[in-house]
mmCIF file of C-alpha atoms in Angstrom:
data_model
loop_
_atom_site.group_PDB
_atom_site.id
_atom_site.type_symbol
_atom_site.label_atom_id
_atom_site.label_comp_id
_atom_site.label_asym_id
_atom_site.label_seq_id
_atom_site.Cartn_x
_atom_site.Cartn_y
_atom_site.Cartn_z
ATOM 1 C CA MET A 204 49.559 -35.060 85.681
ATOM 2 C CA THR A 205 47.516 -32.498 85.236
ATOM 3 C CA MET A 206 44.154 -33.473 84.074
ATOM 4 C CA LEU A 207 41.912 -30.887 81.734
ATOM 5 C CA LYS A 208 38.580 -31.072 82.852
ATOM 6 C CA HIS A 209 36.163 -29.595 79.422
ATOM 7 C CA GLY A 210 32.817 -30.928 77.702
ATOM 8 C CA ILE A 211 29.527 -31.046 77.568
ATOM 9 C CA SER A 212 27.150 -33.654 78.527
ATOM 10 C CA LEU A 213 23.603 -33.782 76.585
ATOM 11 C CA GLY A 214 20.072 -35.103 78.108
ATOM 12 C CA ILE A 215 17.697 -35.022 75.495
ATOM 13 C CA GLU A 216 13.253 -35.648 76.983
ATOM 14 C CA ARG A 217 10.787 -36.138 74.906
ATOM 15 C CA HIS A 218 7.363 -35.241 76.042
ATOM 16 C CA GLY A 219 4.479 -35.883 74.683
ATOM 17 C CA GLU A 220 4.758 -35.071 70.127
ATOM 18 C CA GLY A 221 6.926 -32.548 70.129
ATOM 19 C CA ASP A 222 7.856 -31.207 72.899
ATOM 20 C CA PHE A 223 11.885 -31.606 74.060
ATOM 21 C CA PHE A 224 13.358 -30.707 77.171
ATOM 22 C CA VAL A 225 17.423 -30.511 76.301
ATOM 23 C CA ASN A 226 19.681 -30.342 79.143
ATOM 24 C CA ILE A 227 22.920 -29.407 79.387
ATOM 25 C CA LYS A 228 26.444 -29.414 80.874
ATOM 26 C CA ALA A 229 29.111 -27.515 79.840
ATOM 27 C CA VAL A 230 32.914 -27.112 81.557
ATOM 28 C CA GLY A 231 35.850 -25.666 81.106
ATOM 29 C CA LYS A 232 35.963 -24.454 77.207
ATOM 30 C CA LEU A 233 34.571 -25.468 74.758
ATOM 31 C CA THR A 234 36.448 -27.264 71.223
ATOM 32 C CA HIS A 235 34.753 -28.052 67.896
ATOM 33 C CA ALA A 236 34.820 -31.265 69.189
ATOM 34 C CA ASP A 237 31.697 -31.087 71.689
ATOM 35 C CA TYR A 238 29.991 -29.708 69.184
ATOM 36 C CA GLU A 239 30.152 -32.936 66.817
ATOM 37 C CA TYR A 240 29.395 -34.611 69.353
ATOM 38 C CA MET A 241 27.007 -32.773 71.201
ATOM 39 C CA VAL A 242 25.068 -31.564 67.770
ATOM 40 C CA PRO A 243 24.344 -34.599 65.622
ATOM 41 C CA MET A 244 22.651 -35.934 69.269
ATOM 42 C CA LEU A 245 20.296 -33.212 69.160
ATOM 43 C CA GLU A 246 19.478 -33.625 65.406
ATOM 44 C CA SER A 247 18.857 -37.199 65.957
ATOM 45 C CA ALA A 248 16.470 -36.650 68.361
ATOM 46 C CA ILE A 249 14.070 -34.042 66.809
ATOM 47 C CA ALA A 250 14.513 -35.037 63.685
ATOM 48 C CA GLY A 251 10.925 -36.511 61.577
ATOM 49 C CA VAL A 252 9.527 -33.432 63.881
ATOM 50 C CA LYS A 253 7.487 -31.592 61.692
ATOM 51 C CA SER A 254 7.692 -29.018 64.514
ATOM 52 C CA PRO A 255 10.349 -29.562 67.519
ATOM 53 C CA ASP A 256 9.812 -27.421 70.619
ATOM 54 C CA ILE A 257 12.875 -26.957 72.281
ATOM 55 C CA TYR A 258 13.033 -26.362 75.938
ATOM 56 C CA ALA A 259 16.787 -26.455 77.262
ATOM 57 C CA PHE A 260 18.472 -26.027 80.501
ATOM 58 C CA LEU A 261 21.933 -24.512 79.845
ATOM 59 C CA ASP A 262 23.874 -24.933 82.747
ATOM 60 C CA VAL A 263 27.419 -22.600 82.485
ATOM 61 C CA THR A 264 27.985 -22.602 86.123
ATOM 62 C CA GLU A 265 31.554 -24.206 85.216
ATOM 63 C CA MET A 266 32.395 -23.077 81.853
ATOM 64 C CA ASP A 267 35.454 -20.690 81.288
ATOM 65 C CA GLY A 268 34.324 -20.094 77.513
ATOM 66 C CA TRP A 269 34.475 -21.073 73.804
ATOM 67 C CA GLU A 270 38.094 -21.985 71.563
ATOM 68 C CA ALA A 271 37.036 -19.593 68.656
ATOM 69 C CA ARG A 272 35.961 -22.906 65.990
ATOM 70 C CA ALA A 273 33.511 -23.412 69.027
ATOM 71 C CA MET A 274 31.546 -19.723 69.380
ATOM 72 C CA TRP A 275 31.143 -20.509 65.217
ATOM 73 C CA ASP A 276 29.733 -24.263 65.479
ATOM 74 C CA ASP A 277 27.097 -22.509 68.192
ATOM 75 C CA LEU A 278 26.403 -19.476 66.057
ATOM 76 C CA LYS A 279 25.883 -22.119 63.390
ATOM 77 C CA LEU A 280 23.234 -24.385 65.488
ATOM 78 C CA GLY A 281 21.868 -21.040 66.628
ATOM 79 C CA LEU A 282 20.748 -20.195 62.681
ATOM 80 C CA LYS A 283 20.234 -23.721 61.988
ATOM 81 C CA HIS A 284 17.178 -24.622 65.116
ATOM 82 C CA GLY A 285 17.052 -21.194 66.504
ATOM 83 C CA HIS A 286 13.436 -21.539 65.486
ATOM 84 C CA GLN A 287 12.609 -24.516 66.951
ATOM 85 C CA PHE A 288 14.047 -23.247 70.517
ATOM 86 C CA GLU A 289 10.978 -21.627 72.759
ATOM 87 C CA LYS A 290 12.952 -21.088 75.665
ATOM 88 C CA ILE A 291 16.741 -20.903 77.122
ATOM 89 C CA ALA A 292 17.221 -20.862 80.916
ATOM 90 C CA ILE A 293 21.206 -20.421 81.601
ATOM 91 C CA LEU A 294 21.925 -21.340 84.662
ATOM 92 C CA GLY A 295 25.540 -19.002 86.148
ATOM 93 C CA LYS A 296 26.994 -17.944 88.184
ATOM 94 C CA THR A 297 28.911 -14.399 86.573
ATOM 95 C CA GLU A 298 28.042 -11.314 85.796
ATOM 96 C CA LEU A 299 29.146 -11.784 82.154
ATOM 97 C CA GLN A 300 27.466 -14.635 81.738
ATOM 98 C CA HIS A 301 24.309 -13.106 82.824
ATOM 99 C CA TRP A 302 25.067 -9.978 80.227
ATOM 100 C CA MET A 303 25.513 -12.327 77.374
ATOM 101 C CA SER A 304 21.699 -14.604 78.602
ATOM 102 C CA ARG A 305 20.568 -10.333 78.462
ATOM 103 C CA MET A 306 21.502 -10.850 74.855
ATOM 104 C CA ALA A 307 20.531 -13.532 73.840
ATOM 105 C CA ASP A 308 17.582 -12.981 74.287
ATOM 106 C CA TRP A 309 17.008 -9.342 73.155
ATOM 107 C CA PHE A 310 18.845 -10.594 69.274
ATOM 108 C CA THR A 311 17.669 -13.071 69.019
ATOM 109 C CA PRO A 312 13.549 -14.598 68.806
ATOM 110 C CA ILE A 313 13.929 -16.854 71.826
ATOM 111 C CA LYS A 314 13.037 -16.150 75.033
ATOM 112 C CA VAL A 315 16.425 -16.512 77.078
ATOM 113 C CA ARG A 316 16.231 -16.389 80.840
ATOM 114 C CA TYR A 317 19.603 -15.971 83.003
ATOM 115 C CA PHE A 318 19.062 -17.857 86.626
ATOM 116 C CA ARG A 319 21.440 -18.700 89.406
ATOM 117 C CA ASP A 320 19.143 -21.157 91.164
ATOM 118 C CA GLU A 321 18.821 -23.788 89.238
ATOM 119 C CA THR A 322 14.737 -24.710 90.991
ATOM 120 C CA ASP A 323 13.617 -21.242 89.486
ATOM 121 C CA ALA A 324 15.681 -21.873 86.468
ATOM 122 C CA LEU A 325 13.170 -24.945 86.060
ATOM 123 C CA ASP A 326 10.267 -24.036 87.231
ATOM 124 C CA TRP A 327 10.526 -20.979 84.722
ATOM 125 C CA LEU A 328 11.382 -23.352 81.110
ATOM 126 C CA LYS A 329 7.687 -25.056 83.047
ATOM 127 C CA GLU A 330 5.981 -22.387 83.005
#
């Protein structure tokens, strides 16, 4: 039996009144079902907070891409909640991931940085 490994693991910590640290690990090829799992958890965590500030650590070192519908889900998440993200630190291992991180930084109001070292990424989020 061959087992395909894919999905999202998500951790959310609240600090103070409205700061949230979100830890996301993406593995394999992300699907619409992965976003159906993640988005309600994020929205539930920030519900009732007037102006949440989200600091996200995104580990994509084992990610292989998205299904088309999952890409759409990611775009919708960004349009709905993008203004609530203060920083996104992306931990990756490929030049394509680095390039996509730079594109996100250029075309969104969110501070996005790419890292190959987890400690550096977490330190930057805490600045």
